[in-house]
Coordinates of C-alpha atoms in Angstrom, one line a residue:
Chain R
M66 CA 96.7 104.9 99.9
V67 CA 94.8 105.6 96.7
P68 CA 97.0 104.4 93.9
H69 CA 97.3 106.9 91.0
L70 CA 95.5 105.4 88.1
V71 CA 97.0 105.8 84.7
T72 CA 93.5 106.4 83.3
A73 CA 92.9 109.2 85.8
L74 CA 91.0 112.1 84.4
T75 CA 92.8 115.4 84.2
G76 CA 89.8 117.6 84.4
P77 CA 88.5 119.4 87.5
I78 CA 87.9 117.2 90.5
N79 CA 84.3 116.0 90.7
E80 CA 82.2 117.0 93.6
L81 CA 82.1 113.4 94.9
E82 CA 85.8 112.9 94.6
Q83 CA 86.4 116.2 96.4
R84 CA 84.1 115.1 99.2
V85 CA 86.0 111.9 99.6
L86 CA 89.4 113.7 99.6
D87 CA 88.2 116.3 102.2
S88 CA 86.8 113.5 104.4
M89 CA 90.0 111.4 104.3
P90 CA 90.7 111.5 108.1
A91 CA 87.1 110.6 108.9
I92 CA 87.1 107.8 106.3
E93 CA 90.3 106.3 107.5
R94 CA 89.1 106.4 111.1
W95 CA 85.8 104.8 110.1
F96 CA 87.8 101.9 108.5
R97 CA 90.0 101.5 111.5
L98 CA 87.0 101.2 113.8
E99 CA 85.1 98.9 111.3
W100 CA 88.2 96.5 111.2
M101 CA 87.9 96.3 115.0
E102 CA 84.4 95.1 114.7
H103 CA 84.7 93.0 111.6
T104 CA 87.5 90.8 110.3
P105 CA 88.2 91.8 106.7
P106 CA 88.8 89.0 104.2
F107 CA 92.5 88.0 104.0
Y108 CA 92.6 89.2 100.4
S109 CA 90.1 90.4 97.8
S110 CA 89.7 92.4 94.6
V111 CA 86.9 94.7 93.8
D112 CA 85.8 95.9 90.3
I113 CA 84.8 99.5 90.5
R114 CA 82.9 101.5 87.9
N115 CA 83.5 105.3 87.9
A116 CA 80.9 107.4 86.1
G117 CA 82.5 110.6 87.5
F118 CA 79.2 111.6 89.3
K119 CA 79.0 108.1 90.8
L120 CA 81.5 105.5 91.9
A121 CA 80.4 102.0 92.9
P122 CA 81.8 98.5 93.3
V123 CA 80.2 96.1 90.9
D124 CA 82.0 92.8 91.7
T125 CA 84.0 91.6 94.7
N126 CA 86.2 88.6 94.4
L127 CA 87.5 86.8 97.5
F128 CA 89.9 84.6 95.4
P129 CA 91.5 87.5 93.5
G130 CA 93.6 87.1 90.4
G131 CA 95.4 89.7 88.3
W132 CA 98.3 90.2 90.7
N133 CA 100.5 90.3 87.7
N134 CA 98.8 93.6 86.8
L135 CA 100.4 95.4 89.8
T136 CA 102.9 98.0 88.7
P137 CA 106.5 97.6 90.2
E138 CA 105.7 100.7 92.4
M139 CA 102.7 98.9 93.9
L140 CA 104.7 95.7 94.7
P141 CA 106.3 97.0 98.0
L142 CA 102.8 98.1 99.2
A143 CA 101.4 94.7 98.5
V144 CA 104.2 93.1 100.4
Q145 CA 103.7 95.4 103.4
A146 CA 100.0 94.7 103.3
A147 CA 100.7 90.9 103.2
M148 CA 103.0 91.3 106.2
A149 CA 100.3 93.1 108.1
A150 CA 97.7 90.4 107.2
I151 CA 100.0 87.6 108.2
E152 CA 100.9 89.3 111.5
K153 CA 97.2 89.7 112.3
I154 CA 95.9 86.3 111.3
C155 CA 98.7 83.8 111.6
P156 CA 101.9 85.4 113.0
E157 CA 103.6 82.0 113.6
A158 CA 103.2 81.0 110.0
R159 CA 106.3 79.6 108.3
N160 CA 105.1 77.7 105.2
L161 CA 102.3 78.8 102.9
L162 CA 100.6 76.5 100.4
V163 CA 98.8 78.3 97.6
I164 CA 96.0 76.3 95.9
P165 CA 95.4 77.6 92.3
E166 CA 92.5 77.3 90.0
N167 CA 92.4 73.9 88.2
H168 CA 92.8 75.3 84.7
T169 CA 96.5 75.9 84.9
R170 CA 97.4 76.5 81.3
N171 CA 96.5 80.2 80.9
T172 CA 99.7 82.2 80.8
F173 CA 98.1 85.3 82.4
Y174 CA 96.7 83.2 85.3
L175 CA 100.1 81.6 85.8
S176 CA 101.9 85.0 85.8
N177 CA 99.4 86.1 88.4
L178 CA 100.2 83.1 90.5
A179 CA 104.0 83.7 90.2
Q180 CA 103.4 87.3 91.4
L181 CA 101.2 86.2 94.3
A182 CA 103.9 83.7 95.4
R183 CA 106.5 86.4 95.1
I184 CA 104.5 88.8 97.3
F185 CA 104.2 86.3 100.1
H186 CA 107.8 85.2 99.8
M187 CA 108.9 88.8 100.1
A188 CA 106.6 89.1 103.1
G189 CA 108.7 86.3 104.7
L190 CA 107.0 83.0 104.0
N191 CA 108.2 79.8 102.3
V192 CA 105.7 79.6 99.5
R193 CA 104.8 76.6 97.3
I194 CA 102.0 75.9 94.9
G195 CA 99.8 72.8 95.2
S196 CA 97.1 71.9 92.8
I197 CA 94.0 70.0 93.8
S198 CA 93.3 69.1 90.2
P199 CA 93.3 65.4 89.5
D200 CA 95.2 66.1 86.3
V201 CA 98.3 67.2 88.2
K202 CA 100.0 63.9 89.1
K203 CA 103.6 65.1 89.4
P204 CA 105.4 68.4 89.8
M205 CA 105.2 70.5 86.7
R206 CA 107.8 73.2 86.0
I207 CA 106.3 75.9 83.7
E208 CA 108.4 78.6 82.0
L209 CA 106.7 82.0 81.9
P210 CA 107.2 84.9 79.6
G211 CA 109.9 87.2 81.0
G212 CA 112.2 84.3 81.9
E213 CA 110.7 83.3 85.3
S214 CA 109.3 79.9 86.0
L215 CA 106.7 78.3 88.3
T216 CA 106.4 74.9 89.8
I217 CA 103.0 73.4 90.5
E218 CA 102.9 70.2 92.5
P219 CA 100.2 67.8 93.4
V220 CA 98.8 68.2 96.9
V221 CA 99.1 65.3 99.3
R222 CA 96.3 64.7 101.8
S223 CA 96.9 62.9 105.1
K224 CA 94.1 62.2 107.6
R225 CA 94.3 65.6 109.2
R226 CA 96.5 67.8 107.0
L227 CA 97.0 69.0 103.5
G228 CA 100.5 69.6 102.0
L229 CA 103.0 68.6 99.4
K230 CA 105.4 65.6 99.4
D231 CA 108.0 67.3 101.6
F232 CA 106.2 70.4 102.6
D233 CA 103.9 70.8 105.6
P234 CA 102.2 74.2 105.5
C235 CA 100.7 75.8 108.6
T236 CA 98.6 78.0 106.3
I237 CA 96.7 77.2 103.0
L238 CA 95.7 80.1 100.8
L239 CA 92.9 79.4 98.3
N240 CA 93.2 81.1 94.9
N241 CA 90.5 78.8 93.6
D242 CA 86.9 80.0 93.9
L243 CA 85.6 76.4 94.3
S244 CA 82.9 77.1 91.8
A245 CA 82.4 73.4 91.4
G246 CA 81.7 73.0 95.1
I247 CA 84.0 72.4 98.1
P248 CA 86.0 69.3 97.2
G249 CA 86.4 66.5 99.7
I250 CA 90.2 67.0 99.8
L251 CA 89.6 70.4 101.6
E252 CA 87.1 69.0 104.1
D253 CA 87.9 68.3 107.8
I254 CA 91.1 70.4 107.8
H255 CA 91.1 71.7 111.4
E256 CA 94.9 71.9 112.2
Q257 CA 95.8 74.3 109.4
Y258 CA 94.7 77.8 108.6
L259 CA 92.5 77.7 105.5
L260 CA 92.3 81.2 103.9
P261 CA 89.7 82.4 103.0
P262 CA 87.4 79.9 104.7
P263 CA 85.9 77.6 102.1
H264 CA 82.4 78.8 103.0
A265 CA 83.3 82.1 101.3
G266 CA 83.2 80.3 97.9
W267 CA 80.4 80.7 95.4
P268 CA 78.7 77.4 96.2
V269 CA 77.7 79.1 99.5
R270 CA 77.7 82.9 98.8
R271 CA 75.0 84.7 96.9
K272 CA 75.5 88.0 95.1
S273 CA 72.1 89.2 96.2
H274 CA 73.2 88.8 99.9
H275 CA 76.5 90.5 99.2
F276 CA 74.8 93.6 97.7
K277 CA 72.2 93.6 100.4
S278 CA 75.0 93.8 103.0
Y279 CA 76.9 96.4 100.9
E280 CA 73.7 98.5 100.8
E281 CA 73.6 98.6 104.6
V282 CA 77.3 99.6 104.8
S283 CA 76.9 102.3 102.1
K284 CA 74.0 103.8 104.0
R285 CA 76.2 104.2 107.1
F286 CA 79.1 105.4 105.0
G287 CA 76.9 107.9 103.1
K288 CA 75.7 109.3 106.4
L289 CA 79.3 109.8 107.6
L290 CA 80.2 111.7 104.4
G291 CA 76.9 113.5 104.1
I292 CA 76.1 112.0 100.7
D293 CA 73.3 110.1 99.1
P294 CA 74.4 106.4 99.4
W295 CA 73.2 105.9 95.8
L296 CA 76.4 107.7 94.7
I297 CA 78.5 104.7 95.9
N298 CA 76.0 101.9 95.6
P299 CA 74.8 100.2 92.5
M300 CA 71.0 99.7 92.5
F301 CA 69.8 96.1 92.2
N302 CA 66.8 93.9 92.1
Q303 CA 66.6 90.2 92.5
C304 CA 64.6 87.6 90.5
G305 CA 64.1 84.0 91.6
E306 CA 64.9 81.4 89.0
V307 CA 66.1 82.7 85.7
N308 CA 67.3 80.3 83.0
F309 CA 68.4 81.8 79.7
A310 CA 68.8 78.4 78.0
E311 CA 65.3 77.3 78.9
D312 CA 63.8 80.8 78.5
T313 CA 62.2 80.7 82.0
G314 CA 61.9 83.6 84.4
M315 CA 62.2 86.1 81.6
E316 CA 59.0 88.0 82.6
C317 CA 60.4 88.6 86.1
L318 CA 63.6 89.8 84.6
T319 CA 62.1 92.3 82.2
T320 CA 59.7 93.7 84.9
N321 CA 62.6 94.1 87.3
V322 CA 64.9 95.7 84.6
D323 CA 62.1 98.2 83.7
A324 CA 61.6 99.0 87.4
L325 CA 65.3 99.5 87.9
L326 CA 65.7 101.7 84.8
G327 CA 62.8 103.9 86.1
K328 CA 64.5 104.3 89.5
I329 CA 67.8 105.2 87.9
R330 CA 66.0 107.7 85.6
R331 CA 64.5 109.4 88.6
K332 CA 67.9 109.6 90.3
Y333 CA 69.5 111.1 87.2
K334 CA 66.7 113.7 87.0
E335 CA 67.2 114.5 90.7
Y336 CA 71.0 115.2 90.1
G337 CA 70.6 116.8 86.7
I338 CA 72.6 114.0 85.0
N339 CA 72.2 114.0 81.3
E340 CA 72.9 110.3 80.7
K341 CA 71.0 107.2 79.5
P342 CA 70.5 104.7 82.3
F343 CA 71.6 101.1 81.7
V344 CA 71.6 97.9 83.7
Chain Z
M157 CA 110.9 95.5 102.7
V158 CA 114.6 96.5 102.3
P159 CA 114.6 99.7 100.4
H160 CA 117.1 99.8 97.6
L161 CA 119.9 102.2 98.7
V162 CA 121.3 104.5 96.0
T163 CA 124.7 103.9 97.5
A164 CA 124.3 100.1 97.2
L165 CA 127.4 98.3 96.1
T166 CA 127.4 96.6 92.7
G167 CA 130.0 94.0 93.5
P168 CA 129.3 90.3 94.4
I169 CA 127.0 89.9 97.4
N170 CA 128.9 89.6 100.6
E171 CA 128.6 86.4 102.6
L172 CA 126.7 88.1 105.5
E173 CA 124.2 89.8 103.1
Q174 CA 123.6 86.4 101.3
R175 CA 123.0 84.7 104.6
V176 CA 120.4 87.4 105.5
L177 CA 118.7 87.1 102.1
D178 CA 118.6 83.3 102.3
S179 CA 117.1 83.5 105.8
M180 CA 114.4 86.1 104.9
P181 CA 111.4 83.9 105.8
A182 CA 113.0 82.9 109.1
I183 CA 113.9 86.5 109.9
E184 CA 110.5 87.9 109.1
R185 CA 108.8 85.2 111.2
W186 CA 111.3 86.0 114.1
F187 CA 110.2 89.6 113.9
R188 CA 106.5 88.7 113.8
L189 CA 106.9 86.6 117.0
E190 CA 109.1 89.2 118.7
W191 CA 106.4 91.9 118.1
M192 CA 103.9 89.7 119.8
E193 CA 106.1 89.6 123.0
H194 CA 107.4 93.2 122.8
T195 CA 105.7 96.4 121.8
P196 CA 108.0 98.1 119.3
P197 CA 108.4 101.9 119.6
F198 CA 105.8 103.9 117.7
Y199 CA 108.6 105.3 115.5
S200 CA 112.3 105.3 115.4
S201 CA 115.4 105.8 113.2
V202 CA 118.5 103.7 113.3
D203 CA 122.0 104.7 112.0
I204 CA 123.6 101.7 110.5
R205 CA 127.3 101.2 109.6
N206 CA 128.0 98.7 106.8
A207 CA 131.6 97.5 106.5
G208 CA 130.6 94.8 104.0
F209 CA 131.8 92.0 106.3
K210 CA 129.9 93.5 109.3
L211 CA 126.7 95.5 109.6
A212 CA 125.7 97.1 112.8
P213 CA 123.4 99.7 114.3
V214 CA 125.4 102.5 116.0
D215 CA 122.7 104.9 117.0
T216 CA 118.9 104.5 117.6
N217 CA 116.7 107.6 117.9
L218 CA 113.2 107.3 119.3
F219 CA 112.3 110.8 118.2
P220 CA 113.4 110.5 114.6
G221 CA 114.0 113.4 112.2
G222 CA 115.1 113.4 108.6
W223 CA 111.7 112.4 107.2
N224 CA 112.2 114.8 104.4
N225 CA 115.0 112.5 103.2
L226 CA 112.5 109.8 102.2
T227 CA 112.3 109.4 98.5
P228 CA 108.8 109.8 96.8
E229 CA 108.8 106.0 96.3
M230 CA 109.2 105.5 100.0
L231 CA 106.3 107.8 101.0
P232 CA 103.5 105.4 100.4
L233 CA 105.3 102.7 102.5
A234 CA 105.7 105.2 105.3
V235 CA 102.0 106.1 105.1
Q236 CA 101.0 102.4 105.2
A237 CA 103.4 101.8 108.2
A238 CA 101.8 104.8 110.0
M239 CA 98.3 103.4 109.3
A240 CA 99.4 100.0 110.8
A241 CA 100.9 101.7 113.9
I242 CA 97.8 103.8 114.5
E243 CA 95.6 100.8 114.1
K244 CA 97.6 98.9 116.7
I245 CA 98.1 101.6 119.3
C246 CA 95.2 104.1 119.0
P247 CA 92.6 103.0 116.3
E248 CA 90.1 105.5 117.6
A249 CA 92.5 108.5 117.1
R250 CA 91.2 111.4 115.2
N251 CA 93.4 114.4 116.0
L252 CA 97.2 114.2 116.3
L253 CA 99.3 116.9 117.9
V254 CA 103.0 116.8 116.9
I255 CA 105.4 118.4 119.4
P256 CA 108.6 119.5 117.6
E257 CA 112.1 120.4 118.9
N258 CA 112.2 123.8 120.4
H259 CA 114.9 125.1 117.9
T260 CA 112.4 125.7 115.2
R261 CA 114.5 127.8 112.8
N262 CA 116.4 125.1 111.0
T263 CA 115.0 124.7 107.5
F264 CA 115.9 121.0 107.2
Y265 CA 114.2 120.3 110.5
L266 CA 111.1 122.2 109.4
S267 CA 111.0 120.3 106.1
N268 CA 111.3 117.1 108.1
L269 CA 108.4 118.2 110.3
A270 CA 106.2 119.1 107.3
Q271 CA 106.9 115.6 105.8
L272 CA 106.1 113.9 109.1
A273 CA 102.8 115.8 109.3
R274 CA 102.0 114.8 105.7
I275 CA 102.6 111.1 106.4
F276 CA 100.1 111.1 109.3
H277 CA 97.6 113.2 107.4
M278 CA 97.7 110.7 104.5
A279 CA 97.3 108.0 107.1
G280 CA 94.0 109.6 108.0
L281 CA 94.6 111.9 110.9
N282 CA 94.0 115.6 111.4
V283 CA 97.5 116.8 112.2
R284 CA 98.7 120.1 113.8
I285 CA 102.0 121.1 115.3
G286 CA 102.2 122.5 118.8
S287 CA 105.4 123.8 120.3
I288 CA 106.2 123.6 124.0
S289 CA 108.9 126.3 123.5
P290 CA 108.2 129.4 125.7
D291 CA 109.3 131.5 122.6
V292 CA 106.3 130.4 120.6
K293 CA 103.5 132.7 121.8
K294 CA 101.3 132.8 118.8
P295 CA 100.8 130.8 115.6
M296 CA 103.8 131.1 113.2
R297 CA 103.3 130.4 109.6
I298 CA 106.7 129.5 108.0
E299 CA 107.3 129.3 104.2
L300 CA 109.5 126.4 103.2
P301 CA 111.6 125.8 100.1
G302 CA 109.6 124.1 97.5
G303 CA 106.6 126.3 98.1
E304 CA 104.9 124.5 101.0
S305 CA 104.3 126.1 104.4
L306 CA 104.1 125.0 108.0
T307 CA 102.2 126.5 110.9
I308 CA 103.6 126.0 114.4
E309 CA 101.2 127.0 117.2
P310 CA 101.7 127.4 121.0
V311 CA 100.4 124.5 123.0
V312 CA 97.6 125.1 125.6
R313 CA 97.7 123.1 128.8
S314 CA 94.5 122.6 130.8
K315 CA 94.4 120.7 134.0
R316 CA 94.3 117.3 132.4
R317 CA 94.9 117.8 128.7
L318 CA 97.4 119.3 126.2
G319 CA 96.2 120.8 123.0
L320 CA 96.0 123.9 120.8
K321 CA 93.5 126.8 121.1
D322 CA 90.8 125.0 119.1
F323 CA 92.3 121.6 118.7
D324 CA 91.9 118.8 121.3
P325 CA 94.1 115.8 120.2
C326 CA 93.6 112.3 121.5
T327 CA 97.2 111.5 120.6
I328 CA 100.3 113.5 121.1
L329 CA 103.4 112.6 119.1
L330 CA 106.8 113.8 120.5
N331 CA 109.4 114.7 118.0
N332 CA 111.4 116.4 120.7
D333 CA 113.9 114.2 122.6
L334 CA 113.4 116.1 125.8
S335 CA 117.2 116.3 126.3
A336 CA 116.6 119.1 128.8
G337 CA 114.5 116.9 131.0
I338 CA 110.7 116.2 131.0
P339 CA 109.1 119.6 131.1
G340 CA 106.2 120.2 133.6
I341 CA 103.8 120.9 130.7
L342 CA 104.0 117.2 129.7
E343 CA 103.5 115.8 133.2
D344 CA 100.3 114.3 134.5
I345 CA 98.7 113.8 131.1
H346 CA 96.7 110.6 131.6
E347 CA 93.7 111.0 129.3
Q348 CA 95.7 111.3 126.0
Y349 CA 98.1 109.0 124.3
L350 CA 101.7 110.3 124.6
L351 CA 104.0 108.7 122.0
P352 CA 106.6 107.7 122.6
P353 CA 106.2 107.7 126.4
P354 CA 108.4 110.5 127.9
H355 CA 110.4 108.1 129.9
A356 CA 112.0 107.0 126.6
G357 CA 113.8 110.4 126.5
W358 CA 117.5 110.9 127.1
P359 CA 117.0 112.1 130.7
V360 CA 116.0 108.6 131.6
R361 CA 117.6 106.3 129.0
R362 CA 121.3 105.3 128.9
K363 CA 123.2 104.2 125.8
S364 CA 125.0 101.6 127.8
H365 CA 121.7 100.0 128.7
H366 CA 120.5 100.2 125.1
F367 CA 123.6 98.4 123.8
K368 CA 123.5 95.8 126.6
S369 CA 119.9 95.0 125.5
Y370 CA 120.9 95.0 121.9
E371 CA 123.7 92.6 122.7
E372 CA 121.2 90.1 124.1
V373 CA 119.0 90.4 121.1
S374 CA 121.9 90.0 118.6
K375 CA 123.0 86.8 120.4
R376 CA 119.5 85.3 119.9
F377 CA 119.3 86.6 116.3
G378 CA 122.9 85.3 115.5
K379 CA 121.9 81.9 116.8
L380 CA 118.8 81.9 114.4
L381 CA 121.0 82.8 111.4
G382 CA 123.9 80.7 112.4
I383 CA 126.3 83.6 112.5
D384 CA 128.7 85.2 115.0
P385 CA 126.6 88.0 116.7
W386 CA 129.7 90.2 116.5
L387 CA 128.9 90.6 112.8
I388 CA 125.7 92.6 113.7
N389 CA 126.7 94.1 117.0
P390 CA 129.2 96.9 117.7
M391 CA 131.5 96.0 120.6
F392 CA 131.4 98.5 123.5
N393 CA 132.8 99.1 126.9
Q394 CA 131.5 101.6 129.5
C395 CA 133.4 104.1 131.7
G396 CA 131.9 105.8 134.7
E397 CA 132.3 109.5 134.8
V398 CA 134.1 111.1 131.9
N399 CA 134.3 114.8 131.5
F400 CA 136.3 116.2 128.6
A401 CA 136.1 119.8 129.8
E402 CA 137.6 118.9 133.2
D403 CA 139.8 116.2 131.9
T404 CA 138.5 113.6 134.4
G405 CA 138.0 109.9 133.7
M406 CA 140.6 110.0 130.9
E407 CA 142.5 107.1 132.3
C408 CA 139.5 104.8 132.3
L409 CA 138.7 105.9 128.7
T410 CA 142.2 105.2 127.3
T411 CA 142.3 101.8 129.1
N412 CA 138.9 100.8 127.7
V413 CA 139.7 102.0 124.2
D414 CA 142.9 100.0 124.2
A415 CA 141.1 96.9 125.4
L416 CA 138.3 97.3 122.8
L417 CA 140.9 97.8 120.0
G418 CA 142.6 94.6 121.1
K419 CA 139.3 92.7 121.0
I420 CA 138.4 94.0 117.6
R421 CA 141.9 93.1 116.3
R422 CA 141.5 89.5 117.5
K423 CA 138.1 89.3 115.6
Y424 CA 139.6 90.8 112.5
K425 CA 142.4 88.1 112.7
E426 CA 139.8 85.4 113.2
Y427 CA 137.9 86.4 110.0
G428 CA 141.0 87.3 108.0
I429 CA 139.9 91.0 107.7
N430 CA 142.7 93.2 106.5
E431 CA 141.5 96.5 108.1
K432 CA 142.7 98.8 110.8
P433 CA 140.3 98.7 113.9
F434 CA 138.9 102.0 115.1
V435 CA 136.5 103.0 117.9

């Protein structure tokens, strides 16, 4: 289901959008078959830029936040999607432990966390929130705007399992992107489902790999729709070591940006797009 | 997700309802595990009677109508559920043929059919409607209230497949309960998915079997919730041959009704329910 965006344009439907709408059955079938070959991430969020003539993902987050931004109409869809994901990955699940980011003072992030817990509770799990931050030494009850509250508890690690004082989860959901590296407390957990797997965190992933893979997918998808994959794929180049603080790698950066702008300019000319390219 | 009923009571929540709400995670888990053991019907509708102190299904339809009664808010949930059902049963599906009831003149039924087709179209299938009625000899375009229209076409049977003139479906969805028996045109179709399987039609099923099976399920479910299964299960007895036109079997009927009323009366007494039993 494509949610209706409040910022949706009211003008005539663009050629690309019309092509997508017309191809809906083929697209949905393509996704069904892809999901048979590849296990999709348990959850994710994608930032999309829509230029009207072009529509492309620019950032994919495997530890998504912003759940509090869902409208009330979207909540039942999120619950139904959560149910389907649980049924696929861990149907026997009973208790879910959510591990949040360590910076637990931001109200927006905490509201996001409360909404995430609500979604999985409504999907039929007992949900509690356990922090791996060394600063959380005892349960903290936090009042949120709107009258709801949230309790964050310190995790307890035994030899083989991670949980809370009186809560043994079969499934652990990371909402912490582990940007500081995979902490020891999450290592050697083999009896519990850890979602997404910690090797999906930034210490291991590279954006350049991600966009390389996405490029392959967008080629196949473009072929299915009969469109230039450029229309759904952001162009990119990769430099080796760039360090803004030490001013190293700048030459590679400027050369690559120039090359990229040139490529985009040619595409704009090809499609008669009267815009100034940017990176 | 429990949809919010417009007829919902606004009084204090009943004991049974509270028990169900409190047990939500256990109930959802129970369903997830049951779906692993048993394949649920592709679609169905259930008539439920809610007495406040008791809540029980009284009729289950495996060829459900009334899709036009879904509110706009429920439509996305129906589409998402349809997607999940297709993904489970026939992910490679592309074309769906819906076989409607033969009495195709009732406006409510036709609106229901249009909504059903819309749901599966939005779920990503090419949907067309093919009648097995001998009266439908060429495509009929029918205008519906609200400005939409519906085309019903005659089915074309080849040696091994059923379809339309220029439409070869991989999946055939029955919205016809085959109360007149399984017609020859639906026999020996082995290359296409036929949903639900024709042996689920009334010529083969018996309500007494259905309620016997439901009784078993409600016992297990009652145990899970710690409630008397009677609270979710309608009592029933079965007579052999009853024919109202020929006035036969009436003695068995009156004896059974009396026995049933007595049983219900005892249950009402046990729970202090001040109501008059009826069957």
